[in-house]
PDB file of C-alpha atoms in Angstrom:
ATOM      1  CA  UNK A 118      85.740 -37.519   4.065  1.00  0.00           C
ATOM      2  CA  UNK A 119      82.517 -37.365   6.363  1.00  0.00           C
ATOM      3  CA  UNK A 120      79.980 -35.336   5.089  1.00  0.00           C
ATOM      4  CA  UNK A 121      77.405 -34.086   7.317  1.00  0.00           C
ATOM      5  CA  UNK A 122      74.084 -33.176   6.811  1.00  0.00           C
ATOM      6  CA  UNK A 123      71.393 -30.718   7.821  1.00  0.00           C
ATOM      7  CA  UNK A 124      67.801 -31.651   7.973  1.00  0.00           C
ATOM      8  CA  UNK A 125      65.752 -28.364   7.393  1.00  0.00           C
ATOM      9  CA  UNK A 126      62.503 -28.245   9.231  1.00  0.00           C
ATOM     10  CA  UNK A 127      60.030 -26.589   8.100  1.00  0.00           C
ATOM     11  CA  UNK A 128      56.339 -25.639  10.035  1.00  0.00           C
ATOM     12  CA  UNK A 129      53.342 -24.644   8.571  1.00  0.00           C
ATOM     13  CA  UNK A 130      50.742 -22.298  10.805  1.00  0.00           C
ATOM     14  CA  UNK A 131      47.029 -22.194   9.995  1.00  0.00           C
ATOM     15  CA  UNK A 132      45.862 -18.525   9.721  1.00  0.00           C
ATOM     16  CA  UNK A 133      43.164 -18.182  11.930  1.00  0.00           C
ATOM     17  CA  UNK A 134      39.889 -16.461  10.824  1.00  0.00           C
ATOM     18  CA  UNK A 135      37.398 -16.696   7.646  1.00  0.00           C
ATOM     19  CA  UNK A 136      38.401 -17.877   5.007  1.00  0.00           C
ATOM     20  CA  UNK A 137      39.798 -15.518   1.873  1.00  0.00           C
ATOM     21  CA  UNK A 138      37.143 -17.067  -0.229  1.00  0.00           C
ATOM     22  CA  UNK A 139      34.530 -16.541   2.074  1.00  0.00           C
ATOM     23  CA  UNK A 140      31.117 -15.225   1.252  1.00  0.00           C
ATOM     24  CA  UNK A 141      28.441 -14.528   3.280  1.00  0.00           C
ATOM     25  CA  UNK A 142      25.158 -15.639   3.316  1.00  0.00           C
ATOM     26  CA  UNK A 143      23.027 -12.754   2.193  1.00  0.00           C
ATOM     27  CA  UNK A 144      19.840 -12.047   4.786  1.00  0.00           C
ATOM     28  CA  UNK A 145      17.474 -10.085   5.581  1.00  0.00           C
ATOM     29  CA  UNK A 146      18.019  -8.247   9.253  1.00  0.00           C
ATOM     30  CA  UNK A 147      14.730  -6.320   9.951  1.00  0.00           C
ATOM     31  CA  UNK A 148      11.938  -5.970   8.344  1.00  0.00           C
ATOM     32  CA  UNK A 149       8.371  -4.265   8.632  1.00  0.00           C
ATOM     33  CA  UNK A 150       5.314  -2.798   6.821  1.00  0.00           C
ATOM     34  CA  UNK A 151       2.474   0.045   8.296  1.00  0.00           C
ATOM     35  CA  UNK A 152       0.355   2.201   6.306  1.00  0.00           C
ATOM     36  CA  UNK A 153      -1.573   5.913   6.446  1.00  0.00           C
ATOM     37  CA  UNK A 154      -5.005   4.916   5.960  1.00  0.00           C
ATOM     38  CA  UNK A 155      -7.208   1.814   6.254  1.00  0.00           C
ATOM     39  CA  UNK A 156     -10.017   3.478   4.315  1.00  0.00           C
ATOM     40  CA  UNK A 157     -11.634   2.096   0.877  1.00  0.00           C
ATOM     41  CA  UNK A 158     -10.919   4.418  -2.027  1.00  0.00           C
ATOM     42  CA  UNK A 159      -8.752   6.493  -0.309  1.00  0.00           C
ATOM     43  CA  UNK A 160      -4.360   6.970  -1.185  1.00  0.00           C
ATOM     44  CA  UNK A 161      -2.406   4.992   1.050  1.00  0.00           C
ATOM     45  CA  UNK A 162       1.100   4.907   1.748  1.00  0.00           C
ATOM     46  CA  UNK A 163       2.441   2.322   2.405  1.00  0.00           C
ATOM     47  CA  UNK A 164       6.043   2.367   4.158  1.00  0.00           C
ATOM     48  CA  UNK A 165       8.153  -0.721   3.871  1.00  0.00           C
ATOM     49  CA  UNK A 166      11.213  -0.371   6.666  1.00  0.00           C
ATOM     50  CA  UNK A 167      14.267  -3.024   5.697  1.00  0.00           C
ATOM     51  CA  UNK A 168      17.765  -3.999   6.537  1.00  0.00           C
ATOM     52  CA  UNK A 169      19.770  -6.944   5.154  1.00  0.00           C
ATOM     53  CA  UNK A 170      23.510  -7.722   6.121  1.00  0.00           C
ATOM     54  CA  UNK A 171      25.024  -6.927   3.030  1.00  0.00           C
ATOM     55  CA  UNK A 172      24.956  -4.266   0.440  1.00  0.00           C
ATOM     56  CA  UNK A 173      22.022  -4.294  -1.868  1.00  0.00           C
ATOM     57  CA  UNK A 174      22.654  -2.601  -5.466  1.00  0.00           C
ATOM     58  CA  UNK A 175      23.862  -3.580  -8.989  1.00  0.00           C
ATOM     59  CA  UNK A 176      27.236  -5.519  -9.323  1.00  0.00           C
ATOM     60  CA  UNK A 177      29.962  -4.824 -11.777  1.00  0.00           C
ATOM     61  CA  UNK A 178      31.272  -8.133 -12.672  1.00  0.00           C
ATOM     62  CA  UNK A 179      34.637  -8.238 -14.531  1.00  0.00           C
ATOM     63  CA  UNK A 180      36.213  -5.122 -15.966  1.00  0.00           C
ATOM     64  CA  UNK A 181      35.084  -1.535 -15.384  1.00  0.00           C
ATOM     65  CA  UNK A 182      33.721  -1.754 -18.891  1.00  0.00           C
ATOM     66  CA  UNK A 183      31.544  -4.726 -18.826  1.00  0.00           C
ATOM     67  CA  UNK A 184      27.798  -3.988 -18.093  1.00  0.00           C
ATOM     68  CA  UNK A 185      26.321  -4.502 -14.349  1.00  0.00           C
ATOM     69  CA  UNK A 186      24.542  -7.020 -13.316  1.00  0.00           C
ATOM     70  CA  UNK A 187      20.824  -5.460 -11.710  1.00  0.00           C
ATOM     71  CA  UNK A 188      19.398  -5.934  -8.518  1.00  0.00           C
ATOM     72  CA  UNK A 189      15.751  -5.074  -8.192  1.00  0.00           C
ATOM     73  CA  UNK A 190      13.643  -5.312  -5.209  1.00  0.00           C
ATOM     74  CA  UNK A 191      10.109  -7.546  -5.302  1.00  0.00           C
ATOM     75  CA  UNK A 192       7.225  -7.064  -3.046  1.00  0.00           C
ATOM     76  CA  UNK A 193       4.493  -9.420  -3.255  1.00  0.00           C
ATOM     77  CA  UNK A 194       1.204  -9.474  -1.213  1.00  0.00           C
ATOM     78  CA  UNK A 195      -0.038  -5.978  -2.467  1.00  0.00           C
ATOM     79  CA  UNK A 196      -2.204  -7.597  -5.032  1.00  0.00           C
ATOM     80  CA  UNK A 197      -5.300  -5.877  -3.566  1.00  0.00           C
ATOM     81  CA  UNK A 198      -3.784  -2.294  -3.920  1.00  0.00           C
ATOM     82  CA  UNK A 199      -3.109  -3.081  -7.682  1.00  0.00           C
ATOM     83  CA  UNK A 200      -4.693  -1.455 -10.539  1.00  0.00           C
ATOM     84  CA  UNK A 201      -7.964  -3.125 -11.550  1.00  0.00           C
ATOM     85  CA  UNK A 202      -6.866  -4.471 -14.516  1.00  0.00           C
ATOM     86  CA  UNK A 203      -3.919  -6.337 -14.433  1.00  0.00           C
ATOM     87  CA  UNK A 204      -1.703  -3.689 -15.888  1.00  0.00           C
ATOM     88  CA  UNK A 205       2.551  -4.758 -16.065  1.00  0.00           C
ATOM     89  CA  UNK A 206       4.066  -1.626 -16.200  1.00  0.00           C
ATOM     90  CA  UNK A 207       1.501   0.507 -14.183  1.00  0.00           C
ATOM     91  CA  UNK A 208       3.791   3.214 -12.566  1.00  0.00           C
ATOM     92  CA  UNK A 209       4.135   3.651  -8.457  1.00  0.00           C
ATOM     93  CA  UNK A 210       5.665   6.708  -7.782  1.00  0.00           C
ATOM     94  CA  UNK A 211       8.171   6.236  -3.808  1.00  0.00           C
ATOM     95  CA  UNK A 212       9.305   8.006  -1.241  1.00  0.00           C
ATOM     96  CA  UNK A 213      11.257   8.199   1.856  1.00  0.00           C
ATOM     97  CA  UNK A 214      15.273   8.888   1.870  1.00  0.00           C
ATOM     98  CA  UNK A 215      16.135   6.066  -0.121  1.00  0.00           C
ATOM     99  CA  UNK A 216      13.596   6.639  -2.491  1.00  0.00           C
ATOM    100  CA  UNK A 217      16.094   8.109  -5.012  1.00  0.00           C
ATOM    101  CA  UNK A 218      17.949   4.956  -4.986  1.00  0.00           C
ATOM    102  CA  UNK A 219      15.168   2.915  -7.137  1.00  0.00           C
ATOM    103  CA  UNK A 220      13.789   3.196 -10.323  1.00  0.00           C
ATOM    104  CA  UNK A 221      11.473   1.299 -12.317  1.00  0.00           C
ATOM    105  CA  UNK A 222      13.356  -0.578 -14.749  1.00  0.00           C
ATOM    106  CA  UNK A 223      17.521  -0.900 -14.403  1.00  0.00           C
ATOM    107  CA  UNK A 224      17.697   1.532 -17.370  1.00  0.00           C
ATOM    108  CA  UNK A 225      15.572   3.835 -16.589  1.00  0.00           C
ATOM    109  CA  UNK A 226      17.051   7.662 -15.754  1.00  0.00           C
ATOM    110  CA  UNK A 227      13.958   8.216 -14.075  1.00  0.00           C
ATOM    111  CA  UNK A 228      14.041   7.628  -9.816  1.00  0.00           C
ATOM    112  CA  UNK A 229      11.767   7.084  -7.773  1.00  0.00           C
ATOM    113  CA  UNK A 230       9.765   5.578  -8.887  1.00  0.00           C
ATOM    114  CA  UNK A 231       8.658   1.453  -9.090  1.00  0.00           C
ATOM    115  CA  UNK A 232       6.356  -0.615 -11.301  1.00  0.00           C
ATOM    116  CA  UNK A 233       3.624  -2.915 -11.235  1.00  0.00           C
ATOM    117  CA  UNK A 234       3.860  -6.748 -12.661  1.00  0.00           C
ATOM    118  CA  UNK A 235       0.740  -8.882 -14.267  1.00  0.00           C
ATOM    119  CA  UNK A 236       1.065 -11.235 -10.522  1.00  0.00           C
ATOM    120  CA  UNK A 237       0.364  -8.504  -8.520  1.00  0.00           C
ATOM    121  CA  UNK A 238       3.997  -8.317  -7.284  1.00  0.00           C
ATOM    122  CA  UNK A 239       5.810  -4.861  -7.125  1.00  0.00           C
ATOM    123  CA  UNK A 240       9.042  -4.446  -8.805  1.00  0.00           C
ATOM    124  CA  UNK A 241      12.136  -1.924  -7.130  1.00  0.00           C
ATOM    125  CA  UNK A 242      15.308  -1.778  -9.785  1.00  0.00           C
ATOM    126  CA  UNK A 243      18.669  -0.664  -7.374  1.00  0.00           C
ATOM    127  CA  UNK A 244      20.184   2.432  -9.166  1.00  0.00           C
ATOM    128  CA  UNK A 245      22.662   2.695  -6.543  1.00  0.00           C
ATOM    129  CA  UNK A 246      24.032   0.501  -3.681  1.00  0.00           C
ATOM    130  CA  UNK A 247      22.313   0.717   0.060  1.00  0.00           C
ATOM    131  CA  UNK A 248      24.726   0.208   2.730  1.00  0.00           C
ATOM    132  CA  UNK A 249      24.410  -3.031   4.993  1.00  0.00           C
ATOM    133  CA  UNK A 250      23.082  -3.374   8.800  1.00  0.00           C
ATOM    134  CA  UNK A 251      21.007   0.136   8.337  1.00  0.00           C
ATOM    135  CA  UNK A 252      17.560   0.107   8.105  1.00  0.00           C
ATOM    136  CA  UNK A 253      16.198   1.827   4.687  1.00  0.00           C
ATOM    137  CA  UNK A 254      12.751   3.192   4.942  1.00  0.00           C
ATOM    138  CA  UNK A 255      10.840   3.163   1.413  1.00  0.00           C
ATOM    139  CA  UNK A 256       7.482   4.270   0.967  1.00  0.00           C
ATOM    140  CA  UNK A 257       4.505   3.602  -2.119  1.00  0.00           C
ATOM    141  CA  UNK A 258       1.762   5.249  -3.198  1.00  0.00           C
ATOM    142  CA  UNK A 259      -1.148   2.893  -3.554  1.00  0.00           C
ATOM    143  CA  UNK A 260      -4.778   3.116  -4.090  1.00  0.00           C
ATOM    144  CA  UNK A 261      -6.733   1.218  -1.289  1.00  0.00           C
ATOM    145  CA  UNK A 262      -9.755  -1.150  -2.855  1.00  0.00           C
ATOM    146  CA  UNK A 263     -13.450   0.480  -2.661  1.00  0.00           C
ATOM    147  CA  UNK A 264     -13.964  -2.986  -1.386  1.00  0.00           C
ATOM    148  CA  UNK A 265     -11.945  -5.680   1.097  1.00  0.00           C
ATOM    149  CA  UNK A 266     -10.309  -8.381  -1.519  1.00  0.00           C
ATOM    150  CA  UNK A 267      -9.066 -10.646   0.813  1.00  0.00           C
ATOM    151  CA  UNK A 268      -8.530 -10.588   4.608  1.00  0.00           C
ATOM    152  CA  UNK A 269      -5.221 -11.067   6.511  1.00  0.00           C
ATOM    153  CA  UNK A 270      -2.875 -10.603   3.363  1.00  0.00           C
ATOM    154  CA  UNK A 271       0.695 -11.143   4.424  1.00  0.00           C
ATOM    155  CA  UNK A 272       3.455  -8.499   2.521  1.00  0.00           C
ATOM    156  CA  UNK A 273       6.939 -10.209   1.953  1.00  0.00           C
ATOM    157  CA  UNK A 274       9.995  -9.153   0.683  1.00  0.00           C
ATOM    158  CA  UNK A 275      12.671 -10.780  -1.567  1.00  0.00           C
ATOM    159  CA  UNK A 276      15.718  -9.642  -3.828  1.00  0.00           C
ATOM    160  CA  UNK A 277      16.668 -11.010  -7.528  1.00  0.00           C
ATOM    161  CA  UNK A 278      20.097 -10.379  -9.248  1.00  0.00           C
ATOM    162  CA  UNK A 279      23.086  -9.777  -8.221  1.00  0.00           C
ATOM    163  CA  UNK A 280      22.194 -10.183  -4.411  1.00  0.00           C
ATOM    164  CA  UNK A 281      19.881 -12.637  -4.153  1.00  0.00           C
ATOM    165  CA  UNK A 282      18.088 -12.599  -0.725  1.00  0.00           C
ATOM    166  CA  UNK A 283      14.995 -14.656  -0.057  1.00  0.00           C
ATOM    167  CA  UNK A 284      11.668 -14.214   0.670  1.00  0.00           C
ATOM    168  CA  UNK A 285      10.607 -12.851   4.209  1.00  0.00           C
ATOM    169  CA  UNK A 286       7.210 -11.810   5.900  1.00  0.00           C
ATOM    170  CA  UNK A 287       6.941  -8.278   7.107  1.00  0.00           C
ATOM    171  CA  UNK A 288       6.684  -7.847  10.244  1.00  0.00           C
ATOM    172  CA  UNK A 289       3.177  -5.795  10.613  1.00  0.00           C
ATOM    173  CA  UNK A 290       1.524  -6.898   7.157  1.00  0.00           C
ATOM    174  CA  UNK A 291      -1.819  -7.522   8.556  1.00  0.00           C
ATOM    175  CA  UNK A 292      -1.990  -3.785   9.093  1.00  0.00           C
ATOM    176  CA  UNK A 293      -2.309  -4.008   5.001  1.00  0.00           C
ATOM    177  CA  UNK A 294      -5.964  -5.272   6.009  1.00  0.00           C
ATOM    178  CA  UNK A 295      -8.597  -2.449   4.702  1.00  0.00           C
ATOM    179  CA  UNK A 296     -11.202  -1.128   6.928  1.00  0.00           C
ATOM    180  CA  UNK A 297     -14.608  -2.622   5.642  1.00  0.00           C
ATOM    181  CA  UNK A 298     -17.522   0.297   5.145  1.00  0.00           C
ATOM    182  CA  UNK A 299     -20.519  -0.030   7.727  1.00  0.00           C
ATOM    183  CA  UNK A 300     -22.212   1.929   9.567  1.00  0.00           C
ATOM    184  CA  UNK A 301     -20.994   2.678  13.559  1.00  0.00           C
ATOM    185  CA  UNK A 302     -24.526   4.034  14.538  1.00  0.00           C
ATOM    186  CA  UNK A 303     -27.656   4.660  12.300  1.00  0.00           C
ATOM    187  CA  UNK A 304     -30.725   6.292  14.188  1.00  0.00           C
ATOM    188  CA  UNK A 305     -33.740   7.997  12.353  1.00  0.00           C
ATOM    189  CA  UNK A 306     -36.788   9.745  14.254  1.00  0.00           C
ATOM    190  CA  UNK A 307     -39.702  11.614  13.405  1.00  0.00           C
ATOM    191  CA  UNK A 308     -41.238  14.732  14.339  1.00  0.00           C
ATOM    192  CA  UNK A 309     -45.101  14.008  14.117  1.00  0.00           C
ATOM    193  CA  UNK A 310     -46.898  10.672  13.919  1.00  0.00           C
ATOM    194  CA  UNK A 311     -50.484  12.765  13.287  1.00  0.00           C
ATOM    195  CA  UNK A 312     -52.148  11.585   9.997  1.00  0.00           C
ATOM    196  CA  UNK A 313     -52.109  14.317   7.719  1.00  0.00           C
ATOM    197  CA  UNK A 314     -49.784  16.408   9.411  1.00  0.00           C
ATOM    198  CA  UNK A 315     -45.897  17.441   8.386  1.00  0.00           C
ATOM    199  CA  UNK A 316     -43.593  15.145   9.248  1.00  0.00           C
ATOM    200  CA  UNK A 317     -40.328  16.278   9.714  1.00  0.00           C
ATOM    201  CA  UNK A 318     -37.939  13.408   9.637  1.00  0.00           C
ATOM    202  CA  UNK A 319     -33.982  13.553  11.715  1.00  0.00           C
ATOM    203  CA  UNK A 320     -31.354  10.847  10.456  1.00  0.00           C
ATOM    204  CA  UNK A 321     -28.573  10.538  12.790  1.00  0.00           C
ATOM    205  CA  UNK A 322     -25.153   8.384  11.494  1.00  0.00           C
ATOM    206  CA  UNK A 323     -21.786   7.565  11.837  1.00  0.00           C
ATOM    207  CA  UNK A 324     -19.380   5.877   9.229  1.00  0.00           C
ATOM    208  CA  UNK A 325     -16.212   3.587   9.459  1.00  0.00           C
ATOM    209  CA  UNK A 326     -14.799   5.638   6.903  1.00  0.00           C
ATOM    210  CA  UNK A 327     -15.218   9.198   5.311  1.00  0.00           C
ATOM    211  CA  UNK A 328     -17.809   9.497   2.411  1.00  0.00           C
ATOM    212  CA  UNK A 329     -15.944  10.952  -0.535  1.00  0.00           C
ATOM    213  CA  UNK A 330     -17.172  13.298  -2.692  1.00  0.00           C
ATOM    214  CA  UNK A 331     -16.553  12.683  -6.147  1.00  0.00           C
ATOM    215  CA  UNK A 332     -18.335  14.382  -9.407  1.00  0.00           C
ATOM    216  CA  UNK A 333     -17.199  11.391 -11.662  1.00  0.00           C
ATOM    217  CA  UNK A 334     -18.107   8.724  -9.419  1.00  0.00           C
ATOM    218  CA  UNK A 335     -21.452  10.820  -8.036  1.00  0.00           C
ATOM    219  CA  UNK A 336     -21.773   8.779  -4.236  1.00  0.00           C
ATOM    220  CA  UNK A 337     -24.814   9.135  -2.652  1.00  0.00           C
ATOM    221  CA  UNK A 338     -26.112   8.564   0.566  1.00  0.00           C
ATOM    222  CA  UNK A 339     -29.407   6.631   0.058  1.00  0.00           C
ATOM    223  CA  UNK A 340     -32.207   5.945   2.979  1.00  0.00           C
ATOM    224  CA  UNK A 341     -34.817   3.764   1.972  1.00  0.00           C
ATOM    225  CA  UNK A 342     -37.994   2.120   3.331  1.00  0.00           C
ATOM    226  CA  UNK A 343     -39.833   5.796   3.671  1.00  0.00           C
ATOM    227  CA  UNK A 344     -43.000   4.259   2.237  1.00  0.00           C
ATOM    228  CA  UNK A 345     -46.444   5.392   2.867  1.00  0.00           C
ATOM    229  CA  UNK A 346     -45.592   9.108   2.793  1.00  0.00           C
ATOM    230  CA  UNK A 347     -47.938  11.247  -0.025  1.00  0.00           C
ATOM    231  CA  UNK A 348     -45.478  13.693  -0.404  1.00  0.00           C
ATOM    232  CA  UNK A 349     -44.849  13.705  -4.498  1.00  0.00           C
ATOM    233  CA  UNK A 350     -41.934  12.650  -6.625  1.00  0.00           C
ATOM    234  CA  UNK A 351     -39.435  15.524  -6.499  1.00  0.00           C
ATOM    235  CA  UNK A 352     -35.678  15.805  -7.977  1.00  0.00           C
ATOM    236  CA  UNK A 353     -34.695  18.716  -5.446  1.00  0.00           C
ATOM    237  CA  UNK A 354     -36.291  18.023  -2.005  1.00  0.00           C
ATOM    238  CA  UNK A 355     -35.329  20.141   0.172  1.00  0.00           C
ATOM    239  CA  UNK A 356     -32.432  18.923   2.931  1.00  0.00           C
ATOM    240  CA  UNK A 357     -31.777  20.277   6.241  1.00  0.00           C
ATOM    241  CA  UNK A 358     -28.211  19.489   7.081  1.00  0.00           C
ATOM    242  CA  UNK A 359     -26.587  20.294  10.417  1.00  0.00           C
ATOM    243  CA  UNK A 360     -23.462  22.341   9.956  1.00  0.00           C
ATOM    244  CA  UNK A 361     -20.948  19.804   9.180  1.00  0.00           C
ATOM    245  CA  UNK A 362     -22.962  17.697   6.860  1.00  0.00           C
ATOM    246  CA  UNK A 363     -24.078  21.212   5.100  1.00  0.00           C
ATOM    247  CA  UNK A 364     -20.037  20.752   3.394  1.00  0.00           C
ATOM    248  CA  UNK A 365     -20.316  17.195   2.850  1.00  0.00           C
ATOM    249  CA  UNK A 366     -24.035  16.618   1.364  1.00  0.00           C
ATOM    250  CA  UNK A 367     -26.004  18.298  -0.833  1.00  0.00           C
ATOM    251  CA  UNK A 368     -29.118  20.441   0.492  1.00  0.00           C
ATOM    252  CA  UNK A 369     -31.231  18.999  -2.317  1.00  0.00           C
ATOM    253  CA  UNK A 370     -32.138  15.383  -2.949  1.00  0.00           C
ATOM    254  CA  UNK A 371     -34.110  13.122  -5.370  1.00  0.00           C
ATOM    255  CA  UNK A 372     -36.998  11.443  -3.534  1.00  0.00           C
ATOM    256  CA  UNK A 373     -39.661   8.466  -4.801  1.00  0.00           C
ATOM    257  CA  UNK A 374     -42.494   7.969  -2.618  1.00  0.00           C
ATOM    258  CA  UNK A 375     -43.522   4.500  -4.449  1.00  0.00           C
ATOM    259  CA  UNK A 376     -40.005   2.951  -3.359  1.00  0.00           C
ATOM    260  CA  UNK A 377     -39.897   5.008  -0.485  1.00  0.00           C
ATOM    261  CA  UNK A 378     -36.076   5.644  -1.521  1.00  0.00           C
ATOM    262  CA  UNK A 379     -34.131   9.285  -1.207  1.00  0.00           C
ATOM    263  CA  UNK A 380     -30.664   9.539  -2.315  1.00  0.00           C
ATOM    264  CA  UNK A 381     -28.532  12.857  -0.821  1.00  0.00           C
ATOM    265  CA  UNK A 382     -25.331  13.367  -3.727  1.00  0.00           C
ATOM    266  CA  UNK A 383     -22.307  13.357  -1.432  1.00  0.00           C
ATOM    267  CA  UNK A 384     -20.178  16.701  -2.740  1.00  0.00           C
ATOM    268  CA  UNK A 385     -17.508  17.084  -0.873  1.00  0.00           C
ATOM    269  CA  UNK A 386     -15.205  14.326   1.497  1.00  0.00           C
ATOM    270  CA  UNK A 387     -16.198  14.391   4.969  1.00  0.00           C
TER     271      UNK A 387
END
């Protein structure tokens, strides 16, 4: 007998889209830096605003039991706000809404809170997991330098872990750039130019930045190249301030009338 038979044909269809093993290339999506004051010596904060396009936190890899993998945050270019000393482990206390979310070692109970390293470089450890495409706003406390460092220092960003993103510039780091001291106007006059006679002298001046009182550190206002006056060395000669600089300076100060050199004790910021 004939036997027939069927052929079976069978069609394969390519399922459009990504594929299941797909991942995506973790990057940063915004980012920017600004601060609350330019002046030496003073507390700064400075607020870093960030968005990548995934979700930035510790990983559990494997099983619920196994340990997860940390995800810290690194700053670098803030090397002129660091402590004097290179100190790893100096404390930076954060804030801002997703302050809570860091803390300064992946252990540590203790949020908000990050930590210095010996480079310079600021460290963020991820306590919990920031959502992707939403810009997080985080905030340090930082002491500005009594003195410029360097000029023009660029603040980048990076992650380490288990989301690795790389480095970026911040858009806005020169505003890291600290106001330099000087003077904006410095005028003196006199009241009498009569030999003999008393000679009241009127010192008029502006600063780039407020004086700061301090006990510990004692600032002073000094004027110098008063020479040729005969009145005598004195501790407490007397100062007439105006009204404002009556909080700021004190009405006594310590002339030398061989140097020609008075120094006012700043008491109080301005």
């Amino acid at each position: 007998p004939q036997m027939s038979h069927e052929a079976v044909q069978r069609s394969h269809h390519a399922v459009q889209g990504l594929s299941p093993l797909h991942v995506m290339q973790a990057a940063w999506t915004s980012g920017a830096v600004s601060q609350s004051s330019p002046f030496p010596g003073v507390e700064n904060v400075i607020s870093v605003t960030f968005s990548a396009n995934v979700p930035l936190g510790p990983a559990q890899v494997g099983s619920d039991k196994s340990p997860q993998v940390a995800c810290w945050l690194e700053l670098t270019g803030l090397q002129q706000h660091a402590p004097q000393s290179p100190n790893s482990g100096a404390r930076i206390v954060l804030e801002g809404a997703c302050a809570q979310s860091f803390s300064a070692a992946a252990d540590s109970d203790t949020r908000g809170e990050a930590v210095w390293e010996s480079n310079g470089s600021v460290l963020a450890y991820f306590r919990a997991t920031l959502p992707p495409n939403i810009q997080h706003t985080l905030g340090l406390h930082l002491q500005n330098p009594r003195e410029i460092q360097a000029d023009g220092m660029r603040v980048a960003i990076e992650t380490h872990g288990s989301v690795r993103v790389m480095s970026m510039l911040l858009q806005g780091a020169a505003l890291q750039e600290v106001t330099g001291p000087r003077f904006h106007v410095a005028k003196i006059r006199s009241s009498s130019s009569y030999p003999g006679t008393t000679n009241e002298l009127t010192v008029t001046w502006s600063t780039t930045v407020p004086l700061q009182g301090n006990t510990q550190t004692r600032e002073r206002l000094i004027l110098s190249g008063l020479t040729g006056s005969l009145t005598p060395d004195t501790d407490d000669l007397t100062i007439l301030p105006d009204p404002a600089c009556a909080l700021v300076l004190a009405t006594t100060g310590t002339w030398r009338a061989a140097s020609g050199i008075l120094e006012l004790l700043v008491v109080a910021p301005s």
